[in-house]
Amino acid sequence: MKRYFGRYGGQFVPETLVPALTHLEEEYCKIKEDKSFQENLGNLLSDYCGRPTPLYLAKRLSKKLGVGKIYLKREDLLHTGAHKINNAIGQCLLAKKMGKKRIIAETGAGQHGVATATAAALLGLECEIYMGSVDAKRQELNVFKMSLLGTKVNIVENGSKTLKDAINEALRDYTANFKDTHYLIGSALGPHPYPTIVRNFQSVIGVEAKKQILEKEGKLPDCLVACVGGGSNAIGLFSAFLDDPVEMIGVEAGGDGKQHAERLTGKARKGVLHGMKSYFLQDKNGQIQNTYSVSAGLDYAGVGPEHSNLKEMERAKYVSVTDDGALDAFKTLSQYEGISPALESAHAVGYVMKMEKSDDKTIIINLSGRGDKDAPQVKELLK
Amino acid sequence: MRELKKPALMPYVCCGDPNVKFTKELIREMAANGADAIELGIPFSDPMADGKIMQEAVARALDGGMTPDKALNMLKELREEGLEIPVFIMTYYNILFSSGIGNFTKLAKDAGADGFIIPDLPIEESGELRSACDEHDLVLVQFITPNCSDERLERITKDAKGFLYAISVLGITGVREGISEDAVELIRRAKRITKIPVVIGFGISNEEQASEYVKAGADGVIIGSKIAKIYSAENKVDEVAKFCAKVKEKMQGVTLV
């Protein structure tokens, strides 16, 4: 497997983890070609998670915005409420195949934590989740859900107390316990082979969407739009269209205008953190900076290496939407379609709301998660 | 590289914890009380290979305004004041990468460093830094761990320079009791295939452990968390000096069979 996406990626980890990651890569390569593994995964994705998810033509929203025909890829309808379950089930099955007894994971918004806790419960694996205390507070419901699923939630009080620090703690745990533990990274980031593994488990989104749009429209879409935190839902959708003449737009968190998480659209520089070379928000000395977004899932200083490469190759375009833009989208989609998106996904909708007017464009938005988890926070913000 | 005396006591200190003045005094006192080399930490915001004690030291240093420039400047002053033992810069790769590998390597050389210890840079990713180190006559210290296969151990030691940093446990830095059988075995395996000094670190917190590892064939020990634990409790340099002297004495008393 390729270690790099262009100049980005790699495996910048302590020596102790190199043999563990080599083993993971070998085992992943086996299951990738293993028919019974893939069949088992496919069955769980359909019968347990609810795949394929619909590609829904949002007629009222399309009419209101006048930017073209807007389709929503409904990952929000999956079990546990977001695309995260695709990867969590895949990696838990892989961990089981590798004989691991324990799963650890980081979580920002809590969606990956809940998905991992769910997959671990389903497959009878022990599970511990690391979550920053700031995120745990704004996503209280998800913390409770994880406990209910039999998972231990470790609250992280270090650094910025968000996703970045949860990843640090999970990496420390993995370095000490890799013999019986699998670190289930939730986004297309981290050291090789994680960005590739996560991308591949999420590629089902793009494969389905492509088939569905061809059935419905008889042609490829003009444009794909997805939010980008680490970037797994975006890369999952984009991956099926990389060789097609389709525009791809990744939407980052513009925050409150002062603080943000704009890695590919802001002043971030190339750097190395969490095992990968990519773009990171950092100060002039290379210290990683704190980020801010209304949505915990986009609140991360770095971005998956494949996105850095897609930007450099100018294959994808990256833009940002502010907290206010996302909140506006949250309300608009709720009122015009009866669908409340996750605040993360609302950033993607928010960008489409600002797109140029058009009559004939076909747009697919990856509606990566549902907004239930955000309802209490949005209620406060709209007061 | 300046000569490394054996068996070497190599304390690790996080530069700027809690301020430069204290770190300077600490290094001077440790050098006067048995330290044969210093592992000088330049704090990085996200120290993923470090346990709680070191994370706290790093946070205090960064809160105190420590930067890579200030740390290198401190080393330069120590050299001008007569510090002669080898000093290895320990930091995470982004600190070098952000500054530019060539640029940072030159700055470190000018400041009087002997090499780098970069915990998140395995050999596969180390090409650029290795070339820059060769150019500036610095060593890039390689890590070996108990879970290294023989084949990998061979690959790492083949091009290693300076010394090998043997990690005693699977995990991160911190204070631990006793000695690890895995580590003893690792030292033996390494000594069989290389003449480069093998220095052991992670979890060493007393003179007994240090002398046991020397008995097992280690050419030195690195002690970090324990030292931070001693000085951060009372910010006293003399307690650390006493500790170093005690460890050094016990290490020197080991008769090798």
XYZ file of C-alpha atoms in Angstrom:
640
model
C 0.000 0.000 0.000
C 1.144 3.543 -0.721
C 2.437 5.393 2.352
C 1.972 8.835 0.845
C -0.650 10.811 -1.067
C 1.689 12.919 -3.170
C 3.790 14.654 -0.542
C 1.354 14.069 2.313
C 0.829 11.224 4.734
C 3.642 8.990 5.933
C 4.087 7.276 9.263
C 5.553 9.670 11.826
C 5.163 7.588 14.970
C 7.332 6.350 17.822
C 9.419 3.316 16.874
C 7.303 1.163 19.218
C 4.292 1.619 16.938
C 6.017 0.814 13.646
C 5.739 -2.987 13.998
C 2.116 -2.617 15.167
C 1.186 -0.515 12.133
C 3.035 -2.856 9.789
C 1.004 -5.724 11.206
C -2.207 -3.724 10.787
C -1.365 -3.030 7.156
C -0.651 -6.699 6.446
C -3.886 -7.828 8.058
C -5.891 -5.140 6.289
C -4.475 -6.205 2.926
C -5.672 -9.756 3.655
C -9.264 -8.835 4.545
C -9.481 -6.469 1.608
C -9.278 -9.473 -0.704
C -11.131 -11.855 1.615
C -14.572 -12.593 0.151
C -16.145 -13.930 3.344
C -14.937 -10.890 5.318
C -16.330 -8.491 2.733
C -19.595 -10.413 2.567
C -19.939 -10.288 6.339
C -19.196 -6.539 6.311
C -21.694 -5.990 3.495
C -24.401 -7.850 5.392
C -23.847 -5.830 8.554
C -23.815 -2.576 6.605
C -27.161 -3.407 5.022
C -29.037 -5.322 7.747
C -27.627 -3.613 10.828
C -26.687 -0.129 9.655
C -29.327 0.455 6.989
C -27.358 0.701 3.771
C -27.741 1.669 1.021
C -28.738 5.133 2.214
C -31.102 7.062 -0.071
C -29.972 9.715 -2.499
C -32.802 12.156 -1.991
C -33.753 15.008 -4.307
C -34.430 17.986 -2.046
C -37.033 19.721 -4.221
C -38.158 22.481 -1.898
C -34.602 23.390 -0.923
C -33.549 23.359 -4.599
C -36.422 25.671 -5.483
C -35.691 28.049 -2.641
C -31.971 28.329 -3.341
C -32.081 28.274 -7.153
C -28.538 26.932 -7.398
C -29.503 23.735 -9.207
C -30.903 20.319 -8.404
C -29.756 19.428 -4.909
C -29.475 15.791 -3.913
C -28.753 14.758 -0.343
C -26.798 11.586 0.336
C -28.619 10.513 3.469
C -25.855 9.162 5.715
C -27.828 10.767 8.531
C -30.319 7.904 8.258
C -27.745 5.280 9.207
C -27.834 3.513 12.552
C -26.229 5.807 15.182
C -26.959 8.812 13.001
C -23.856 9.387 10.922
C -21.434 7.956 8.352
C -19.026 7.031 11.167
C -20.609 3.586 11.572
C -19.329 2.477 8.110
C -15.752 2.689 9.309
C -16.412 1.585 12.896
C -18.020 -1.692 11.809
C -15.282 -2.315 9.249
C -12.429 -1.706 11.657
C -14.049 -3.652 14.510
C -14.410 -6.653 12.214
C -10.771 -6.231 11.232
C -9.725 -5.974 14.905
C -11.598 -9.166 15.671
C -9.913 -10.916 12.794
C -6.575 -9.743 14.218
C -7.456 -11.283 17.579
C -7.661 -7.965 19.443
C -9.813 -7.910 22.566
C -10.016 -4.181 23.150
C -10.936 -1.179 21.022
C -9.921 2.397 21.745
C -10.939 5.492 19.819
C -10.954 9.269 19.963
C -14.065 11.286 19.386
C -14.839 14.931 18.769
C -18.585 15.359 18.326
C -19.129 11.951 19.849
C -20.504 10.428 16.643
C -17.418 8.323 16.076
C -17.395 7.416 19.767
C -21.005 6.262 19.643
C -20.438 4.377 16.380
C -17.372 2.634 17.817
C -19.123 1.814 21.093
C -21.999 0.398 19.053
C -19.808 -1.745 16.818
C -17.856 -2.973 19.847
C -21.079 -3.939 21.635
C -22.333 -5.707 18.518
C -19.139 -7.716 18.148
C -18.438 -8.306 21.831
C -15.293 -6.211 22.141
C -14.173 -4.179 25.143
C -14.195 -0.451 24.342
C -12.742 2.797 25.695
C -13.221 6.218 24.147
C -11.125 9.355 24.632
C -12.976 12.655 24.448
C -11.876 16.208 25.257
C -13.710 17.770 28.185
C -14.892 20.729 26.083
C -16.446 18.327 23.577
C -17.887 16.090 26.299
C -19.697 19.101 27.691
C -21.215 20.221 24.395
C -22.105 16.643 23.422
C -23.398 15.365 26.750
C -25.989 13.128 25.166
C -23.378 11.205 23.210
C -21.296 10.699 26.365
C -24.339 9.142 27.997
C -25.053 6.977 24.941
C -21.526 5.599 24.957
C -21.770 4.662 28.646
C -25.091 3.001 27.961
C -23.418 0.873 25.306
C -20.971 -0.424 27.881
C -18.066 1.787 26.845
C -15.756 3.591 29.236
C -15.445 7.274 28.336
C -12.121 8.844 29.340
C -12.432 12.614 29.560
C -9.267 14.398 28.426
C -8.304 17.577 30.262
C -5.008 18.249 28.430
C -4.249 21.061 25.995
C -7.255 22.442 24.154
C -9.467 19.664 25.582
C -10.863 18.839 22.153
C -10.297 16.272 19.384
C -6.553 16.890 18.992
C -5.913 16.076 22.629
C -8.188 13.046 22.538
C -6.092 11.701 19.643
C -2.881 12.285 21.640
C -4.258 10.271 24.545
C -5.512 7.473 22.316
C -2.092 7.262 20.628
C -0.409 7.025 24.036
C -2.769 4.220 25.042
C -2.152 2.421 21.742
C 1.643 2.707 22.140
C 1.397 0.905 25.482
C -1.341 -1.608 24.644
C -1.215 -2.437 20.942
C -0.697 -6.120 21.651
C -4.329 -6.670 22.610
C -5.798 -3.317 21.539
C -6.848 -1.885 18.189
C -6.893 1.881 17.820
C -9.960 2.621 15.730
C -9.189 6.009 14.193
C -12.391 7.705 13.153
C -11.306 9.917 10.314
C -9.108 9.597 7.250
C -6.076 10.783 9.164
C -3.228 9.563 11.352
C -0.237 7.448 10.402
C -0.241 5.149 7.389
C -2.203 2.882 6.838
C -5.113 4.616 8.632
C -5.932 7.308 6.037
C -6.263 4.599 3.392
C -8.169 2.121 5.564
C -10.703 4.724 6.689
C -11.096 6.098 3.150
C -11.758 2.604 1.838
C -14.338 1.762 4.509
C -16.075 5.073 3.751
C -15.854 4.702 -0.026
C -19.209 2.890 0.054
C -20.793 6.378 0.224
C -19.365 7.414 -3.126
C -19.927 4.065 -4.803
C -23.626 4.128 -3.868
C -24.072 7.802 -4.708
C -22.578 7.341 -8.157
C -24.855 4.417 -8.977
C -27.889 6.260 -7.626
C -27.283 9.522 -9.460
C -26.731 7.659 -12.738
C -30.047 5.886 -12.197
C -31.895 9.079 -11.349
C -30.287 11.581 -13.694
C -28.654 9.389 -16.310
C -25.481 11.423 -15.924
C -22.781 12.296 -13.438
C -23.389 15.180 -11.040
C -21.698 18.517 -11.643
C -20.614 19.017 -8.111
C -20.070 17.206 -4.793
C -20.104 19.088 -1.502
C -19.055 17.699 1.886
C -17.826 19.078 5.176
C -14.211 18.409 6.152
C -12.975 17.947 9.697
C -10.460 15.138 9.369
C -12.217 14.499 6.089
C -13.615 10.953 6.130
C -17.141 11.630 4.900
C -15.789 13.880 2.156
C -13.167 11.428 0.965
C -15.730 8.628 1.169
C -17.951 10.486 -1.290
C -15.158 11.937 -3.451
C -13.230 8.674 -3.871
C -15.696 7.207 -6.386
C -15.536 10.318 -8.597
C -11.802 11.116 -8.611
C -11.367 10.172 -12.269
C -14.617 11.784 -13.407
C -15.236 15.351 -14.588
C -16.986 16.253 -11.347
C -16.225 19.294 -9.209
C -15.472 18.488 -5.558
C -15.819 20.951 -2.737
C -14.716 20.405 0.853
C -16.175 22.774 3.437
C -14.161 23.675 6.518
C -15.300 25.368 9.701
C -14.970 29.148 9.526
C -15.765 29.457 13.235
C -16.862 32.790 14.624
C -14.793 34.859 12.196
C -11.910 35.252 14.626
C -11.179 31.673 15.621
C -11.727 28.835 13.179
C -10.547 25.487 11.854
C -9.529 26.557 8.324
C -6.624 24.309 7.413
C -6.898 24.253 3.636
C -8.515 27.657 3.234
C -6.695 29.653 5.901
C -3.187 30.259 7.085
C -2.311 26.687 7.983
C 1.114 25.431 6.980
C 2.499 22.028 6.189
C 3.435 20.160 9.313
C 3.688 16.815 11.046
C 1.351 15.687 13.796
C -0.563 12.562 14.756
C 1.637 10.441 12.548
C 1.097 12.312 9.284
C 2.463 15.092 7.145
C -0.383 17.389 6.183
C -1.678 20.927 6.738
C -1.896 22.095 10.350
C -2.814 25.316 12.096
C 0.360 26.179 13.953
C 2.284 29.179 15.188
C 5.591 30.360 13.728
C 7.516 27.963 15.972
C 5.533 24.898 14.943
C 3.349 24.688 18.051
C -0.093 23.405 17.108
C -2.767 26.044 17.587
C -6.163 25.743 19.143
C -9.102 25.736 16.806
C -12.684 26.704 17.262
C -15.945 25.748 15.624
C -19.533 25.532 16.745
C -19.334 21.923 15.562
C -17.082 19.651 17.585
C -16.562 17.325 14.628
C -14.838 19.994 12.520
C -12.845 21.446 15.397
C -9.429 19.976 14.541
C -6.075 21.627 13.760
C -5.151 19.241 10.963
C -6.738 17.570 7.978
C -6.404 14.124 6.406
C -3.387 13.871 4.080
C -5.356 12.877 0.991
C -7.249 16.185 1.172
C -3.966 18.108 1.357
C -2.935 16.304 -1.793
C -6.261 16.887 -3.579
C -5.874 20.574 -2.803
C -2.307 20.670 -4.051
C -3.296 18.835 -7.247
C -6.231 21.276 -7.559
C -8.507 18.261 -7.910
C -10.740 19.457 -5.092
C -11.596 22.946 -3.922
C -11.754 23.862 -0.242
C -13.900 26.627 1.189
C -15.170 27.607 4.604
C -18.507 28.416 6.208
C -18.861 30.230 9.533
C -20.815 29.146 12.612
C -23.602 31.536 11.593
C -23.699 30.114 8.076
C -23.992 26.600 9.488
C -26.746 27.598 11.918
C -28.635 29.269 9.117
C -28.348 26.077 7.062
C -29.470 24.005 10.045
C -32.682 26.060 10.219
C -33.235 26.242 6.471
C -32.892 22.515 5.857
C -35.127 21.795 8.863
C -37.836 24.158 7.645
C -37.762 23.374 3.922
C -37.155 19.640 3.976
C -37.964 18.464 7.487
C -34.379 17.301 7.878
C -32.181 18.603 10.686
C -28.542 18.065 9.752
C -25.638 17.615 12.137
C -23.858 20.943 12.624
C -20.896 19.426 10.755
C -23.012 18.586 7.696
C -24.790 21.944 8.014
C -21.504 23.547 6.925
C -21.796 21.734 3.580
C -25.410 22.865 3.191
C -24.337 26.383 4.191
C -21.876 26.513 1.312
C -24.509 25.397 -1.208
C -26.769 28.179 0.050
C -24.151 30.683 -1.128
C -23.455 29.087 -4.502
C -24.061 30.919 -7.767
C -27.571 30.710 -9.177
C -28.035 28.008 -11.791
C -30.888 26.142 -13.463
C -29.141 23.072 -14.717
C -26.501 22.108 -12.186
C -26.764 18.818 -10.287
C -25.276 18.922 -6.810
C -24.794 16.132 -4.277
C -24.386 17.178 -0.661
C -23.120 14.516 1.687
C -25.495 14.809 4.611
C -23.019 13.005 6.832
C -24.983 13.101 10.075
C -28.243 14.015 11.727
C -28.782 16.965 14.024
C -30.389 15.318 17.044
C -27.123 15.471 18.981
C -26.924 19.208 18.300
C -30.485 20.154 19.158
C -29.737 21.260 22.766
C -26.746 23.338 21.612
C -28.669 24.902 18.727
C -31.532 25.738 21.082
C -29.113 27.724 23.259
C -27.484 29.410 20.264
C -30.793 30.515 18.760
C -32.019 32.120 21.970
C 29.919 14.424 18.476
C 31.632 15.096 21.776
C 32.786 11.915 23.478
C 30.231 10.033 25.545
C 31.723 8.640 28.778
C 30.538 5.169 29.798
C 28.538 4.104 31.642
C 26.752 7.328 30.847
C 24.201 9.036 33.019
C 22.082 11.140 30.693
C 19.392 13.201 32.396
C 16.539 14.615 30.348
C 15.289 18.104 31.075
C 12.497 20.060 29.472
C 13.936 23.454 28.587
C 12.166 26.364 30.224
C 10.339 24.404 32.915
C 9.491 26.652 34.618
C 12.003 29.156 33.169
C 15.363 29.335 31.380
C 17.277 30.468 34.441
C 16.198 27.353 36.330
C 16.989 24.972 33.444
C 20.468 26.475 33.091
C 21.211 26.083 36.755
C 19.825 22.538 36.677
C 22.073 21.515 33.768
C 25.172 23.052 35.363
C 24.518 21.267 38.647
C 23.744 17.931 36.979
C 26.933 18.179 34.912
C 28.897 18.865 38.099
C 27.297 15.881 39.817
C 27.762 13.003 37.447
C 25.752 13.718 34.306
C 27.775 12.572 31.286
C 25.429 14.006 28.677
C 22.171 15.970 28.588
C 19.013 15.254 26.650
C 17.603 18.749 26.256
C 13.884 18.851 25.516
C 12.452 21.639 23.400
C 8.771 21.637 24.360
C 6.167 20.804 21.708
C 2.445 21.389 22.179
C 1.499 17.757 21.500
C 4.035 15.386 23.077
C 2.474 12.068 22.061
C 5.316 9.872 23.347
C 5.260 11.426 26.792
C 3.482 10.470 29.987
C 1.768 12.751 32.445
C 4.862 14.099 34.246
C 6.518 15.200 31.023
C 3.258 16.549 29.608
C 2.986 18.782 32.646
C 6.615 19.895 32.329
C 6.001 20.793 28.677
C 2.844 22.732 29.552
C 4.697 24.741 32.218
C 7.535 25.510 29.808
C 5.184 26.651 27.055
C 3.177 28.732 29.528
C 6.474 30.323 30.545
C 7.010 31.401 26.932
C 9.637 28.846 25.910
C 10.424 28.726 22.176
C 12.927 26.733 20.081
C 15.028 29.898 19.577
C 15.229 30.560 23.296
C 16.183 26.953 24.015
C 19.009 26.982 21.465
C 20.144 30.328 22.776
C 20.334 28.889 26.278
C 22.488 26.030 25.000
C 24.782 28.513 23.309
C 25.217 30.422 26.576
C 25.925 27.198 28.470
C 28.621 26.299 25.937
C 30.151 29.769 26.232
C 30.182 29.341 29.993
C 32.123 26.106 29.605
C 29.636 23.183 29.452
C 31.578 20.369 27.813
C 29.417 17.234 27.909
C 27.392 16.142 24.856
C 23.934 17.659 24.507
C 21.239 16.030 22.406
C 18.151 17.991 21.436
C 14.937 16.069 22.093
C 11.897 17.426 20.339
C 9.087 16.377 18.027
C 9.550 16.498 14.292
C 7.185 19.394 13.651
C 9.479 21.799 15.514
C 12.252 21.045 13.002
C 9.938 20.727 10.017
C 8.272 24.057 10.726
C 11.587 25.868 10.917
C 12.985 24.020 7.886
C 15.126 20.917 8.405
C 18.304 22.465 7.000
C 17.796 25.692 8.878
C 17.075 24.100 12.238
C 19.972 21.665 11.957
C 22.361 24.538 11.331
C 20.961 26.544 14.256
C 21.342 23.531 16.562
C 24.919 22.951 15.434
C 25.796 26.613 15.942
C 24.284 26.485 19.414
C 26.550 23.595 20.372
C 24.268 20.565 20.092
C 25.691 17.129 19.357
C 22.600 15.576 17.839
C 18.859 15.044 17.832
C 16.485 12.644 19.506
C 13.137 12.781 17.672
C 10.563 10.349 19.084
C 8.093 10.584 16.205
C 10.592 9.972 13.423
C 11.143 6.301 12.577
C 13.941 5.425 10.124
C 11.538 5.284 7.175
C 10.775 9.009 7.518
C 14.214 10.177 8.614
C 16.011 10.607 5.273
C 15.897 14.383 5.066
C 16.982 14.976 8.646
C 19.671 12.328 8.432
C 21.243 14.065 5.410
C 21.097 17.429 7.145
C 22.704 15.929 10.255
C 25.482 14.382 8.195
C 26.109 17.727 6.577
C 26.430 19.482 9.926
C 28.247 16.696 11.740
C 25.364 15.972 14.123
C 23.996 12.560 15.051
C 20.382 11.519 14.651
C 19.823 9.079 17.486
C 17.778 5.999 16.557
C 15.374 4.212 18.857
C 15.150 0.474 19.382
C 12.291 -1.193 21.229
C 11.544 -4.616 22.745
C 9.099 -5.381 19.921
C 11.668 -4.775 17.157
C 12.140 -7.908 15.067
C 15.745 -9.061 14.558
C 15.486 -7.959 10.967
C 14.340 -4.465 11.923
C 16.942 -4.200 14.670
C 19.553 -4.972 12.049
C 18.174 -2.274 9.733
C 18.102 0.371 12.460
C 21.557 -0.341 13.852
C 23.201 -0.601 10.439
C 23.284 3.168 9.871
C 23.045 4.283 13.483
C 25.413 6.916 14.806
C 26.225 8.279 18.258
C 24.268 5.870 20.414
C 21.139 3.749 20.272
C 18.248 4.810 22.465
C 16.736 1.584 23.794
C 13.174 2.036 25.035
C 12.729 -0.216 28.061
C 8.979 -0.723 27.825
C 6.162 -0.737 25.332
C 4.595 2.615 26.042
C 5.348 6.212 26.899
C 7.666 8.032 29.300
C 7.046 7.922 33.034
C 8.316 6.708 36.386
C 8.257 2.911 36.769
C 9.487 0.394 39.303
C 11.885 -2.471 38.676
C 13.672 -3.473 35.526
C 12.082 -4.954 32.479
C 13.194 -8.382 31.287
C 12.250 -7.349 27.757
C 14.670 -4.443 28.048
C 17.508 -6.631 29.285
C 16.922 -8.935 26.343
C 16.836 -5.951 23.980
C 20.186 -4.697 25.274
C 21.695 -8.146 24.725
C 20.267 -8.436 21.230
C 21.590 -5.003 20.289
C 25.021 -5.573 21.779
C 25.388 -8.735 19.737
C 25.073 -6.889 16.446
C 26.535 -3.430 17.044
C 29.457 -1.664 18.665
C 27.534 1.582 19.061
C 26.731 2.419 22.708
C 23.267 1.327 23.835
C 21.637 3.742 26.255
C 18.388 2.762 27.919
C 15.498 5.021 28.831
C 11.783 5.220 29.770
C 10.710 4.409 33.297
C 14.088 4.549 35.048
C 13.722 6.228 38.418
C 16.385 5.001 40.811
C 20.001 3.919 41.158
C 19.082 0.240 41.497
C 17.393 0.143 38.100
C 20.245 2.109 36.537
C 22.924 -0.213 37.854
C 20.934 -3.323 36.899
C 20.726 -2.124 33.305
C 24.448 -1.336 33.271
C 25.077 -4.848 34.584
C 22.964 -6.174 31.732
C 25.277 -4.418 29.294
C 23.748 -0.964 28.807
C 26.280 1.773 28.131
C 24.162 4.329 29.879
C 20.765 5.339 31.160
C 18.430 8.240 30.441
C 16.359 9.548 33.328
C 13.680 12.145 32.694
C 10.338 11.923 34.455
C 11.909 11.151 37.823
C 14.075 14.262 37.627
C 11.115 16.439 36.678
C 9.207 14.904 39.564
C 11.989 15.825 42.011
C 12.500 19.411 40.910
C 8.888 20.283 40.212
C 7.896 19.339 43.745
C 10.102 21.983 45.328
C 11.903 23.621 42.429
C 15.113 22.620 44.131
C 18.203 22.042 42.075
C 20.263 20.527 44.872
C 17.882 17.571 45.324
C 18.333 16.707 41.645
C 22.120 17.089 41.992
C 22.124 14.678 44.938
C 19.993 12.220 42.996
C 22.346 12.316 40.000
C 25.398 11.801 42.179
C 23.766 8.818 43.881
C 22.777 7.157 40.590
C 26.192 7.803 39.071
C 28.009 6.314 42.035
C 25.951 3.123 41.904
C 26.399 2.823 38.125
C 30.164 3.171 38.421
C 30.264 0.526 41.131
C 29.018 -2.124 38.718
C 31.655 -4.682 37.897
C 31.022 -6.109 34.492
C 31.340 -9.826 34.188
